[in-house]
Coordinates of C-alpha atoms in Angstrom, one line a residue:
M1 CA 9.8 4.9 36.7
R2 CA 10.7 4.9 33.0
V3 CA 9.8 8.4 31.6
N4 CA 6.1 7.2 31.7
Q5 CA 6.8 5.1 28.6
V6 CA 5.9 1.7 29.9
A7 CA 2.3 2.6 30.8
A8 CA -0.3 1.2 28.5
G9 CA -2.1 4.5 28.6
Y10 CA 0.9 6.2 27.1
L11 CA 1.2 3.8 24.2
S12 CA -2.6 3.9 23.6
R13 CA -2.1 7.5 22.3
F14 CA -0.4 6.0 19.3
N15 CA -2.8 3.1 18.6
I16 CA -3.6 2.8 14.9
V17 CA -7.3 3.4 14.2
R18 CA -9.2 2.8 10.9
T19 CA -12.8 3.5 10.3
K20 CA -13.0 3.0 6.6
L21 CA -12.8 0.0 4.4
I22 CA -9.3 -0.4 2.9
D23 CA -8.5 -1.6 -0.6
N24 CA -5.5 -3.4 -2.1
E25 CA -3.6 -0.1 -2.3
T26 CA -3.6 0.1 1.5
T27 CA -1.0 -1.5 3.7
P28 CA -2.6 -4.0 6.0
L29 CA -2.3 -4.1 9.7
Q30 CA -0.1 -6.9 11.0
I31 CA 0.5 -9.3 13.9
G32 CA 3.8 -11.2 14.0
N33 CA 7.1 -12.0 15.7
G34 CA 9.8 -11.2 13.2
N35 CA 9.9 -14.7 11.8
F36 CA 6.2 -14.8 10.9
A37 CA 3.5 -12.2 10.1
F38 CA -0.2 -12.3 9.3
N39 CA -1.5 -9.4 7.4
V40 CA -5.2 -8.4 7.7
D41 CA -8.0 -6.5 6.1
N42 CA -10.9 -4.8 8.0
T43 CA -12.2 -8.2 9.2
G44 CA -9.0 -8.9 11.2
M45 CA -8.5 -11.8 8.7
Q46 CA -7.8 -12.0 5.0
T47 CA -11.4 -12.1 3.9
F48 CA -12.0 -9.7 1.0
L49 CA -8.3 -8.9 0.4
P50 CA -5.9 -11.8 -0.1
F51 CA -3.0 -10.4 1.9
N52 CA 0.1 -12.5 2.6
T53 CA 1.0 -14.7 5.5
L54 CA 4.8 -14.7 5.2
S55 CA 7.7 -16.1 7.2
S56 CA 11.5 -16.2 7.4
W57 CA 11.6 -19.9 6.8
A58 CA 9.1 -20.8 4.0
W59 CA 10.8 -20.6 0.6
H60 CA 10.0 -22.1 -2.8
N61 CA 11.7 -22.8 -6.1
D62 CA 9.8 -22.2 -9.3
S63 CA 9.9 -25.0 -11.9
L64 CA 13.1 -25.0 -14.0
P65 CA 12.9 -24.0 -17.6
A66 CA 12.0 -27.1 -19.7
D67 CA 15.0 -29.3 -20.2
G68 CA 16.4 -30.5 -23.5
C69 CA 15.7 -29.5 -27.1
G70 CA 12.6 -29.7 -29.2
K71 CA 11.3 -29.0 -32.7
I72 CA 8.9 -26.2 -33.5
P73 CA 6.8 -26.3 -36.7
A74 CA 8.1 -24.9 -39.9
Q75 CA 7.4 -21.2 -40.5
P76 CA 5.3 -20.1 -43.5
N77 CA 7.3 -20.0 -46.7
S78 CA 10.5 -21.2 -45.0
G79 CA 10.1 -24.9 -45.3
R80 CA 12.4 -25.2 -42.3
R81 CA 11.9 -26.7 -38.9
L82 CA 13.7 -25.0 -36.1
T83 CA 15.4 -26.6 -33.1
I84 CA 14.9 -24.9 -29.8
C85 CA 17.1 -25.7 -26.8
S86 CA 16.0 -24.4 -23.3
E87 CA 18.4 -23.0 -20.8
L88 CA 19.1 -24.2 -17.3
P89 CA 20.5 -22.2 -14.3
S90 CA 23.5 -24.5 -14.4
D91 CA 24.4 -23.1 -17.8
Y92 CA 25.0 -19.7 -16.2
H93 CA 28.6 -19.1 -15.3
G94 CA 28.7 -15.3 -14.9
V95 CA 29.6 -12.5 -17.3
P96 CA 33.2 -11.3 -17.9
R97 CA 34.3 -7.8 -17.1
E98 CA 37.9 -6.5 -17.4
T99 CA 39.2 -5.8 -13.9
Y100 CA 42.7 -4.5 -13.1
G101 CA 43.9 -5.8 -16.5
R102 CA 42.3 -9.3 -16.4
Q103 CA 39.0 -10.8 -17.3
V104 CA 36.9 -11.7 -14.3
Y105 CA 33.6 -13.5 -14.5
Y106 CA 31.1 -11.8 -12.2
D107 CA 28.5 -14.1 -10.9
A108 CA 25.6 -11.6 -10.7
L109 CA 25.5 -9.9 -14.0
P110 CA 22.7 -10.8 -16.4
D111 CA 23.8 -12.9 -19.3
P112 CA 22.1 -11.7 -22.5
N113 CA 22.6 -15.0 -24.0
L114 CA 20.9 -16.9 -21.2
K115 CA 17.9 -14.8 -20.4
Q116 CA 15.8 -17.7 -19.1
A117 CA 18.5 -19.0 -16.8
T118 CA 19.4 -15.5 -15.6
Q119 CA 15.7 -14.8 -14.8
W120 CA 15.3 -18.1 -12.9
L121 CA 18.3 -17.2 -10.8
I122 CA 17.0 -13.7 -10.1
G123 CA 13.6 -15.1 -9.0
N124 CA 14.6 -18.2 -7.0
P125 CA 14.3 -19.2 -4.3
N126 CA 11.3 -16.9 -3.5
R127 CA 9.5 -16.5 -0.2
I128 CA 6.1 -18.3 -0.2
N129 CA 2.7 -17.1 1.0
L130 CA 1.7 -19.7 3.6
G131 CA -2.0 -19.3 3.2
R132 CA -5.1 -17.2 3.7
I133 CA -7.7 -17.3 6.5
G134 CA -11.0 -15.4 5.9
L135 CA -14.7 -15.2 6.8
T136 CA -17.6 -16.7 4.9
Y137 CA -21.3 -15.7 5.0
K138 CA -23.9 -18.2 4.1
G139 CA -21.3 -20.3 2.4
A140 CA -19.6 -17.7 0.3
T141 CA -16.5 -15.5 0.9
V142 CA -17.5 -12.2 2.5
S143 CA -17.1 -9.3 0.0
A144 CA -16.2 -5.7 0.8
S145 CA -19.7 -4.6 -0.3
Q146 CA -21.3 -6.7 2.5
I147 CA -19.3 -5.0 5.3
T148 CA -20.6 -1.8 6.9
Q149 CA -19.7 0.2 10.0
P150 CA -16.0 -0.9 10.0
K151 CA -13.7 0.0 12.8
Q152 CA -10.3 -1.4 13.5
V153 CA -7.8 -0.7 16.3
Q154 CA -4.3 -1.9 16.6
D155 CA -3.4 -2.0 20.3
L156 CA 0.3 -1.5 20.3
W157 CA 0.9 -2.2 24.0
N158 CA -0.7 -5.7 23.8
G159 CA -0.1 -6.5 20.1
I160 CA -3.8 -7.0 19.4
I161 CA -5.9 -6.1 16.4
T162 CA -9.6 -5.6 17.2
S163 CA -11.9 -5.4 14.2
T164 CA -15.6 -4.6 14.5
F165 CA -18.1 -4.4 11.6
E166 CA -21.5 -5.5 10.5
I167 CA -22.6 -8.1 7.9
D168 CA -26.2 -7.9 6.8
G169 CA -26.8 -5.6 9.8
K170 CA -25.4 -8.0 12.3
Y171 CA -22.5 -7.1 14.6
V172 CA -19.2 -9.0 14.2
K173 CA -16.1 -8.7 16.4
V174 CA -12.7 -10.3 15.6
I175 CA -9.7 -10.2 17.9
T176 CA -6.5 -11.1 16.1
Q177 CA -3.2 -12.0 17.9
G178 CA 0.1 -13.6 17.1
D179 CA 2.7 -15.4 19.2
F180 CA 6.3 -14.8 20.0
E181 CA 7.1 -18.5 20.8
E182 CA 5.5 -20.1 17.9
D183 CA 4.7 -18.9 14.3
A184 CA 1.0 -18.8 14.9
V185 CA -2.1 -16.6 14.7
A186 CA -5.1 -16.9 17.0
F187 CA -8.6 -15.4 16.5
R188 CA -11.6 -14.8 18.8
V189 CA -14.8 -14.2 16.8
E190 CA -17.9 -12.9 18.4
S191 CA -21.3 -12.6 16.6
E192 CA -24.8 -14.0 16.8
L193 CA -24.2 -15.0 13.2
L194 CA -22.1 -17.9 14.6
K195 CA -25.1 -19.3 16.4
S196 CA -27.1 -19.3 13.2
G197 CA -24.3 -20.9 11.3
D198 CA -24.3 -18.2 8.7
L199 CA -20.8 -17.0 9.6
G200 CA -17.9 -19.3 9.0
V201 CA -14.2 -19.5 8.4
E202 CA -12.4 -20.6 5.2
L203 CA -8.8 -21.5 4.4
D204 CA -7.2 -20.8 1.0
F205 CA -3.7 -21.7 -0.1
P206 CA -2.3 -19.6 -3.0
Y207 CA 0.6 -21.5 -4.3
P208 CA 2.9 -21.1 -6.0
P209 CA 3.2 -17.4 -7.0
I210 CA 3.6 -16.5 -10.6
H211 CA 6.3 -13.9 -11.0
T212 CA 6.5 -11.0 -13.4
T213 CA 9.8 -10.1 -15.1
A214 CA 8.7 -6.5 -15.7
Y215 CA 9.3 -5.7 -12.0
K216 CA 9.8 -7.7 -8.8
Y217 CA 6.4 -8.6 -7.4
E218 CA 4.1 -11.5 -7.3
V219 CA 1.1 -11.0 -9.6
S220 CA -1.2 -14.0 -9.3
E221 CA -1.6 -17.4 -7.6
C222 CA -2.4 -21.0 -8.2
D223 CA -3.9 -24.0 -6.3
L224 CA -2.9 -25.9 -3.2
P225 CA 0.0 -28.2 -3.7
S226 CA -0.7 -31.9 -2.9
E227 CA 2.4 -32.1 -0.7
L228 CA 1.4 -29.3 1.7
A229 CA 0.0 -30.7 5.0
L230 CA -1.9 -28.9 7.7
R231 CA -1.5 -29.4 11.4
R232 CA -3.1 -28.0 14.5
N233 CA -0.8 -25.7 16.4
P234 CA 0.4 -27.3 19.7
S235 CA -0.6 -24.3 21.8
P236 CA -4.4 -23.6 22.2
P237 CA -5.6 -20.1 21.3
S238 CA -6.1 -19.2 24.9
T239 CA -2.4 -19.8 25.6
I240 CA -1.3 -17.8 22.6
Q241 CA -3.6 -14.9 23.6
K242 CA -2.3 -14.7 27.1
R243 CA 1.3 -15.2 26.1
N244 CA 1.1 -12.6 23.3
K245 CA 0.1 -9.8 25.7
L246 CA 2.8 -10.6 28.2
E247 CA 5.5 -10.7 25.5
W248 CA 4.4 -7.4 23.9
N249 CA 4.3 -5.7 27.3
K250 CA 7.8 -7.0 27.9
Y251 CA 9.1 -5.8 24.6
W252 CA 7.9 -2.2 25.3
Q253 CA 9.8 -2.3 28.6
E254 CA 13.1 -3.4 27.1
G255 CA 15.8 -1.0 26.0
G256 CA 15.6 2.6 25.2
F257 CA 12.7 5.1 24.9
V258 CA 12.4 8.6 23.6
D259 CA 9.4 10.9 24.6
V260 CA 8.8 14.2 22.8
T261 CA 5.1 14.6 23.8
A262 CA 5.8 17.6 26.0
S263 CA 7.2 19.6 23.1
S264 CA 5.3 22.7 21.8
N265 CA 6.9 22.2 18.4
L266 CA 4.1 20.7 16.4
N267 CA 6.4 18.9 14.0
A268 CA 8.2 17.2 16.9
T269 CA 4.9 15.8 18.1
E270 CA 4.7 14.0 14.8
L271 CA 7.6 11.8 16.1
R272 CA 4.9 9.4 17.2
R273 CA 6.4 7.4 14.3
I274 CA 9.0 6.4 16.9
V275 CA 6.3 4.3 18.6
T276 CA 4.7 2.8 15.5
S277 CA 8.1 2.1 13.9
Q278 CA 9.1 0.1 17.0
Y279 CA 6.0 -2.0 16.5
H280 CA 6.7 -2.5 12.8
V281 CA 10.3 -3.5 13.2
R282 CA 9.4 -6.1 15.9
V283 CA 7.0 -7.7 13.5
N284 CA 9.0 -7.5 10.3
S285 CA 12.7 -7.1 11.2
A286 CA 13.4 -9.5 14.1
A287 CA 14.1 -12.8 12.3
N288 CA 16.6 -15.4 13.4
G289 CA 19.8 -15.3 11.3
Q290 CA 18.6 -13.1 8.5
S291 CA 17.8 -9.6 7.6
P292 CA 14.3 -8.6 6.3
Q293 CA 13.5 -8.0 2.7
E294 CA 12.8 -4.3 2.1
S295 CA 9.0 -4.9 2.3
G296 CA 9.3 -6.9 5.5
L297 CA 6.8 -9.7 6.0
M298 CA 4.0 -7.9 4.2
N299 CA 4.7 -8.5 0.5
N300 CA 7.4 -10.0 -1.6
G301 CA 9.5 -7.3 -3.2
W302 CA 12.5 -8.6 -5.0
Y303 CA 11.1 -12.1 -4.7
G304 CA 11.4 -12.0 -0.9
K305 CA 15.2 -11.8 -1.0
F306 CA 17.1 -9.4 1.3
H307 CA 19.7 -6.9 0.2
M308 CA 23.1 -7.2 2.0
E309 CA 24.0 -3.5 1.4
M310 CA 20.9 -2.6 3.5
V311 CA 21.6 -4.7 6.6
I312 CA 22.8 -1.7 8.6
W313 CA 19.8 0.4 7.8
H314 CA 17.5 -2.5 8.7
N315 CA 19.2 -3.6 11.9
A316 CA 21.6 -1.2 13.5
H317 CA 18.8 0.5 15.4
W318 CA 18.5 -2.7 17.6
A319 CA 21.9 -1.9 19.1
T320 CA 21.4 1.9 19.6
W321 CA 18.0 1.4 21.1
G322 CA 19.4 -1.0 23.7
K323 CA 17.6 -4.0 22.3
Q324 CA 20.8 -5.9 21.6
K325 CA 19.3 -9.4 21.8
Y326 CA 17.4 -8.8 18.6
F327 CA 20.7 -7.7 16.9
D328 CA 22.5 -10.7 18.3
N329 CA 19.8 -13.0 16.9
I330 CA 20.7 -11.9 13.4
F331 CA 24.5 -11.3 13.6
P332 CA 26.9 -12.8 13.0
E333 CA 24.8 -15.8 12.1
L334 CA 23.7 -14.2 8.9
Y335 CA 27.3 -13.9 7.7
E336 CA 28.3 -17.3 9.1
R337 CA 25.5 -18.8 7.0
L338 CA 26.7 -17.0 3.8
L339 CA 30.4 -17.6 4.5
P340 CA 30.9 -20.9 2.5
S341 CA 29.3 -19.5 -0.7
S342 CA 31.0 -16.1 -0.3
L343 CA 34.4 -17.8 0.1
A344 CA 33.7 -19.9 -3.1
R345 CA 32.6 -16.7 -4.9
A346 CA 35.8 -14.8 -4.2
K347 CA 38.0 -17.9 -5.1
A348 CA 36.2 -18.4 -8.4
M349 CA 36.8 -14.7 -9.3
G350 CA 40.5 -14.9 -8.4
W351 CA 40.4 -13.2 -5.0
Q352 CA 40.9 -14.3 -1.4
G353 CA 38.5 -14.2 1.5
A354 CA 34.7 -13.8 1.4
R355 CA 33.0 -11.7 -1.3
W356 CA 29.5 -11.0 0.2
P357 CA 26.5 -11.1 -2.2
K358 CA 24.3 -8.2 -2.9
M359 CA 20.7 -9.6 -3.2
T360 CA 20.4 -13.1 -1.8
D361 CA 18.5 -15.7 0.3
P362 CA 19.3 -17.6 3.5
I363 CA 19.2 -21.0 1.7
Y364 CA 21.7 -21.0 -1.1
G365 CA 23.4 -17.6 -0.7
I366 CA 23.4 -17.1 -4.5
N367 CA 24.2 -13.5 -5.6
S368 CA 21.0 -12.9 -7.7
P369 CA 21.9 -11.5 -11.1
G370 CA 21.2 -7.9 -11.8
D371 CA 23.0 -5.0 -13.5
I372 CA 23.8 -3.5 -10.1
N373 CA 24.1 -6.7 -8.1
G374 CA 27.4 -8.0 -9.6
V375 CA 29.6 -4.9 -9.0
L376 CA 28.1 -3.1 -6.0
L377 CA 30.8 -2.5 -3.3
W378 CA 29.5 -1.0 -0.1
Q379 CA 28.1 -4.2 1.4
Q380 CA 31.6 -5.6 1.8
P381 CA 32.8 -3.6 4.9
H382 CA 29.5 -3.9 6.7
P383 CA 30.6 -6.8 9.0
M384 CA 33.2 -4.4 10.6
Y385 CA 30.6 -1.8 11.4
L386 CA 28.2 -4.3 12.8
A387 CA 30.9 -6.1 14.8
N388 CA 31.9 -2.8 16.4
L389 CA 28.2 -2.3 17.4
A390 CA 28.2 -5.7 19.0
Y391 CA 31.5 -5.1 20.8
Q392 CA 30.3 -1.7 22.1
A393 CA 27.3 -3.5 23.7
S394 CA 29.4 -6.4 25.0
P395 CA 33.1 -5.7 25.1
T396 CA 34.2 -9.2 25.8
R397 CA 36.6 -11.7 24.4
K398 CA 33.6 -13.9 23.6
T399 CA 32.3 -11.1 21.2
L400 CA 35.8 -10.8 19.7
E401 CA 36.0 -14.6 19.1
R402 CA 32.5 -14.9 17.7
W403 CA 33.1 -12.3 15.0
D404 CA 36.7 -13.1 14.3
R405 CA 36.4 -15.5 11.3
V406 CA 33.8 -13.3 9.6
L407 CA 36.0 -10.2 9.9
T408 CA 39.1 -12.1 9.0
E409 CA 37.6 -13.4 5.7
T410 CA 36.0 -10.1 5.0
A411 CA 39.3 -8.2 5.4
N412 CA 41.1 -10.9 3.4
Y413 CA 38.8 -10.2 0.5
M414 CA 39.0 -6.4 0.8
A415 CA 42.8 -6.4 0.8
S416 CA 42.9 -8.9 -2.1
Y417 CA 40.3 -7.1 -4.2
A418 CA 41.9 -3.7 -4.2
G419 CA 44.0 -3.3 -7.3
L420 CA 47.5 -1.7 -7.3
N421 CA 47.7 1.2 -9.7
N422 CA 51.2 1.2 -11.1
S423 CA 50.9 4.9 -12.2
T424 CA 50.0 6.2 -8.8
G425 CA 51.4 3.6 -6.5
K426 CA 48.0 3.5 -4.7
Y427 CA 45.4 0.8 -4.5
D428 CA 42.2 1.5 -6.5
L429 CA 38.7 0.1 -6.2
G430 CA 37.2 -0.7 -9.6
P431 CA 36.2 -0.4 -12.3
P432 CA 33.8 -2.1 -12.6
S433 CA 32.0 -0.7 -9.6
Y434 CA 28.7 0.6 -8.5
G435 CA 28.3 2.9 -5.4
V436 CA 25.7 3.6 -2.9
T437 CA 23.5 5.6 -5.2
E438 CA 23.9 3.3 -8.2
N439 CA 24.0 6.2 -10.6
T440 CA 27.5 6.2 -12.1
P441 CA 28.8 4.4 -15.2
P442 CA 29.9 1.1 -13.7
N443 CA 32.5 0.1 -16.4
S444 CA 34.5 3.3 -15.9
T445 CA 33.8 4.2 -12.2
R446 CA 37.0 4.1 -10.1
N447 CA 37.5 5.0 -6.5
L448 CA 34.0 6.0 -5.3
A449 CA 34.5 8.4 -2.4
Y450 CA 32.4 6.6 0.1
E451 CA 33.5 3.2 -0.8
I452 CA 37.2 4.1 -0.6
A453 CA 36.7 5.7 2.8
Y454 CA 34.6 2.7 4.0
W455 CA 37.2 0.3 2.8
R456 CA 39.8 2.1 4.9
Y457 CA 37.6 2.1 7.9
G458 CA 36.9 -1.6 7.5
L459 CA 40.5 -2.7 7.1
D460 CA 41.5 -0.5 10.1
A461 CA 38.7 -2.0 12.2
A462 CA 39.8 -5.6 11.2
R463 CA 43.3 -4.7 12.3
E464 CA 42.1 -3.4 15.6
W465 CA 40.0 -6.5 16.1
K466 CA 43.1 -8.7 15.7
H467 CA 45.0 -6.4 18.1
K468 CA 42.3 -6.9 20.8
L469 CA 42.5 -10.6 20.3
G470 CA 46.3 -10.6 20.6
Q471 CA 46.6 -12.1 17.2
R472 CA 49.0 -11.3 14.3
I473 CA 47.7 -8.6 12.0
P474 CA 48.2 -9.7 8.3
E475 CA 50.8 -7.5 6.7
K476 CA 48.6 -7.2 3.5
W477 CA 45.8 -5.5 5.5
T478 CA 48.2 -2.9 6.8
H479 CA 49.8 -2.3 3.5
V480 CA 46.6 -1.9 1.5
A481 CA 45.0 0.3 4.2
A482 CA 47.9 2.7 4.3
N483 CA 48.2 2.9 0.5
L484 CA 44.5 3.1 -0.6
A485 CA 43.7 6.0 -2.9
L486 CA 42.0 8.8 -1.0
P487 CA 38.4 9.8 -1.7
P488 CA 38.6 12.1 -4.8
Q489 CA 38.3 15.9 -4.5
V490 CA 37.4 18.6 -6.9
D491 CA 37.9 22.3 -5.9
G492 CA 38.3 21.5 -2.3
L493 CA 35.1 19.3 -2.1
Y494 CA 34.7 15.6 -2.3
A495 CA 33.5 14.2 -5.6
V496 CA 31.4 11.0 -6.1
Y497 CA 34.2 9.2 -7.9
N498 CA 37.6 9.7 -9.5
G499 CA 37.8 11.6 -12.8
L500 CA 35.0 14.2 -12.4
N501 CA 35.6 17.9 -12.7
S502 CA 33.7 20.8 -11.1
S503 CA 30.9 20.5 -13.7
W504 CA 29.6 17.4 -12.1
W505 CA 27.6 19.6 -9.7
N506 CA 25.5 20.4 -12.8
D507 CA 24.9 16.7 -13.7
T508 CA 21.4 16.1 -12.6
K509 CA 21.9 12.4 -12.6
L510 CA 24.5 12.7 -9.9
T511 CA 23.1 15.5 -7.9
G512 CA 19.6 13.9 -7.9
D513 CA 21.0 11.6 -5.2
P514 CA 24.4 12.6 -3.8
R515 CA 23.9 10.9 -0.4
S516 CA 27.1 9.0 -0.5
L517 CA 29.0 12.2 0.0
I518 CA 27.2 13.1 3.2
M519 CA 27.7 9.6 4.4
L520 CA 31.4 10.3 4.7
Q521 CA 30.7 12.1 7.9
G522 CA 28.0 10.7 10.1
I523 CA 27.1 7.1 9.3
L524 CA 30.8 6.4 8.6
P525 CA 32.8 6.7 11.9
D526 CA 36.0 8.7 11.9
T527 CA 38.6 7.4 9.6
P528 CA 42.0 8.9 8.3
A529 CA 40.6 8.7 4.8
V530 CA 38.2 11.5 5.4
D531 CA 39.1 15.2 6.2
P532 CA 36.4 16.6 8.5
K533 CA 36.7 20.1 7.1
I534 CA 36.3 19.0 3.5
A535 CA 33.5 16.7 4.5
L536 CA 31.7 19.6 6.2
A537 CA 32.1 21.8 3.2
T538 CA 30.9 19.1 0.9
A539 CA 27.8 18.5 3.1
E540 CA 26.9 22.2 2.9
K541 CA 27.2 22.0 -0.9
V542 CA 25.0 18.9 -1.0
A543 CA 22.4 20.8 1.1
Q544 CA 22.1 23.3 -1.7
V545 CA 21.5 20.8 -4.5
W546 CA 19.7 17.8 -2.8
T547 CA 16.4 19.5 -2.3
D548 CA 13.3 18.2 -0.7
D549 CA 11.7 17.1 -3.9
K550 CA 14.6 14.7 -4.7
I551 CA 15.1 13.0 -1.3
R552 CA 13.6 9.5 -1.0
G553 CA 13.9 6.2 0.8
W554 CA 16.4 6.3 3.7
G555 CA 17.6 9.7 2.5
R556 CA 16.1 11.6 5.4
P557 CA 17.7 9.4 8.1
V558 CA 21.1 9.8 6.6
L559 CA 20.6 13.6 6.2
A560 CA 19.6 13.8 9.9
I561 CA 22.6 11.8 11.0
N562 CA 25.0 13.9 8.9
S563 CA 23.4 17.2 10.1
A564 CA 23.8 16.2 13.7
R565 CA 27.4 15.1 13.2
I566 CA 28.5 18.4 11.5
G567 CA 26.9 20.5 14.3
N568 CA 23.6 21.5 12.6
P569 CA 20.9 20.1 14.9
S570 CA 18.2 22.3 13.5
R571 CA 18.7 20.8 10.1
A572 CA 18.8 17.3 11.7
M573 CA 15.4 17.8 13.3
Y574 CA 14.0 19.3 10.1
H575 CA 14.9 16.1 8.2
L576 CA 13.4 13.9 10.9
T577 CA 10.1 15.9 10.7
A578 CA 9.8 16.9 7.0
Y579 CA 6.5 15.0 6.7
D580 CA 5.2 17.1 3.8
Y581 CA 7.9 15.3 1.8
W582 CA 8.8 12.2 3.8
K583 CA 5.6 10.2 3.7
F584 CA 4.3 7.7 6.2
D585 CA 0.9 6.1 5.7
D586 CA -1.9 6.0 8.2
A587 CA -0.5 2.8 9.8
G588 CA 3.0 4.5 10.3
F589 CA 4.7 2.6 7.5
A590 CA 7.4 4.5 5.7
I591 CA 6.9 5.1 2.0
R592 CA 9.9 4.9 -0.3
G593 CA 8.8 7.4 -2.8
G594 CA 10.6 8.5 -5.9
D595 CA 10.3 6.0 -8.6
G596 CA 6.7 5.0 -7.8
G597 CA 7.5 1.4 -8.4
T598 CA 7.8 0.2 -4.8
P599 CA 4.7 -0.2 -2.7
P600 CA 4.9 0.4 1.0
P601 CA 6.1 -0.7 3.4
F602 CA 9.7 0.3 3.0
M603 CA 11.2 -1.1 6.1
P604 CA 14.6 0.7 5.8
G605 CA 12.6 3.9 6.1
N606 CA 11.1 2.9 9.5
A607 CA 14.3 1.2 10.8
G608 CA 16.5 4.0 9.5
F609 CA 14.3 6.5 11.1
L610 CA 14.8 4.8 14.5
Y611 CA 18.5 4.7 14.0
A612 CA 18.6 8.4 13.2
V613 CA 16.5 9.3 16.2
A614 CA 18.8 7.3 18.5
Y615 CA 21.8 9.0 16.8
V616 CA 20.4 12.5 17.2
V617 CA 19.1 12.0 20.8
G618 CA 21.5 9.4 22.2
G619 CA 24.6 10.8 20.5
W620 CA 27.6 9.1 18.8
S621 CA 31.2 8.3 19.6
G622 CA 32.9 11.5 20.8
S623 CA 29.6 13.6 21.1
K624 CA 29.2 15.7 24.2
G625 CA 26.2 16.6 26.3
D626 CA 22.6 15.4 26.4
A627 CA 20.8 14.9 23.1
P628 CA 23.6 16.5 21.0
G629 CA 21.7 16.4 17.8
V630 CA 18.5 18.1 19.2
P631 CA 18.3 21.9 18.7
K632 CA 17.8 24.0 21.8
G633 CA 15.1 26.6 22.2
E634 CA 12.9 25.4 19.3
G635 CA 10.0 24.1 21.4
L636 CA 11.5 20.7 21.8
V637 CA 11.3 18.8 25.0
V638 CA 13.1 15.4 24.7
K639 CA 13.1 12.8 27.4
H640 CA 15.1 9.7 26.9
E641 CA 16.8 6.7 28.6
G642 CA 18.4 3.5 27.7
L643 CA 19.9 4.5 24.4
M644 CA 23.4 3.5 23.3
K645 CA 25.7 5.9 21.5
A646 CA 26.2 5.2 17.8
L647 CA 29.6 4.6 16.3

């Protein structure tokens, strides 16, 4: 018997229950399968709140800026007619930055002379809202003011949302379910209002979205396009309803489980977020061949595009929780799909191999322009980390061969990109460059500590991959790895990038988010580039300056991982349970916090939380004993099984 986790009664403790009407500031409850999600208001549909129906496969291009030139009327007192020429995305060819003594055109920096074309490339393609399904009463859409006695329960074990309420004093019950085999939603509606004909169902198709350039979110909607056709789903609702329950039950019985309910430590009991997060990642983060956008399949942040630097935080948990099939559904297909455009990108910039994009889509693989997007570095070695997770789960030649081309072209780029510094005899990274925390001056930032260490790890991992395959290891990989500059130090501690002095610890811009320095020991596996003693001392210094009020996003998971790795499990558990600061909403969705500009959900928060829990409980390469990151004697009782060690 599996630690009593498979029982429906156990999971029912964590069901999400709502008894008040929600508004458009509330995250909806969801049903879905990773490739498709339907988001609901209190009616179990999208009746009085037009939430999205999103998928991994439905994308849209906005109209191009108007082509050609045209005349505008003469301005008062000028007597002159002006000629205006519009811009096209094809006019954009990148923006030059000096790199290692030559001009390189970066394909993802905004061009101030082509603002329209740049903005079109940022916003396209964008994920499309498939449509809205809601209730009508006496021929009109039901409004929130007509609904009384609302109650809604999300049954996690069966993947069912049951919504009950009254309209005009009459009871209505709606059961909402999805499907794992087809991208479909099924409803069962019970009410005497159906018999009278007063209660009905309506379809609405908000298309296409109108985007705002002020931030990254859809702001309004238009009419149904003439080319969009409707079809009845091949499976009847009864089949979907039966199949849905069986598949959700199976999901909960797969892979690893962690149970802390026997703990007397009240904070630990709040780890119920383990269960709700597992539901949310199955709905939002289990697509085929692509990583989720940061807001999952709930709303379109960043135009629905995903961020390549975040793929580990979104997806590594699948491997450590023993749910490898979901990991393998994404990787390496995601990289294989982006390989042609990434090879072309590197070649156009004068480098070899594959230069992976930062913010992109699964259709074109364009690196969407943005001040950060063009020169961010830490997404480049991710394939090596992910490949090692895949090999740990399945250490076979088939795994080695499947990942080989992706790793080869990744390493070719990394070795080609590093620039030889004739003064030091070492290879540098940047400038220009942006690091993990995106808070350094890009045009003068050289040798970011985490990126340098990660580059060394990546090249060494690629070399070891070739060794396992019995293939020749390119000499360039070995030479660059052995001669990379080391992560910079100041007064015996690591510094964010080269050229800082000890006063940087007083620079609030840098100390407001120094997570890259604690990532040197924890999320980054052992590498010759990192001295464990210096990394430990640096982590202790970071703990003094990176206080609770400054930590946001996936900061808590990375702090928990680092704390466990350096032998401070009490601090690790604190960061996993600091819920006065690390906010989750009533549905268990992580809130990013900080800048106030990103609405929940923040899926790297949920997925990163799961990865950190697996790291702390299941351990990591070289860790000893049971639950090595869990403090002893602090009221914690942790039962677990089926977890895989992290790297």
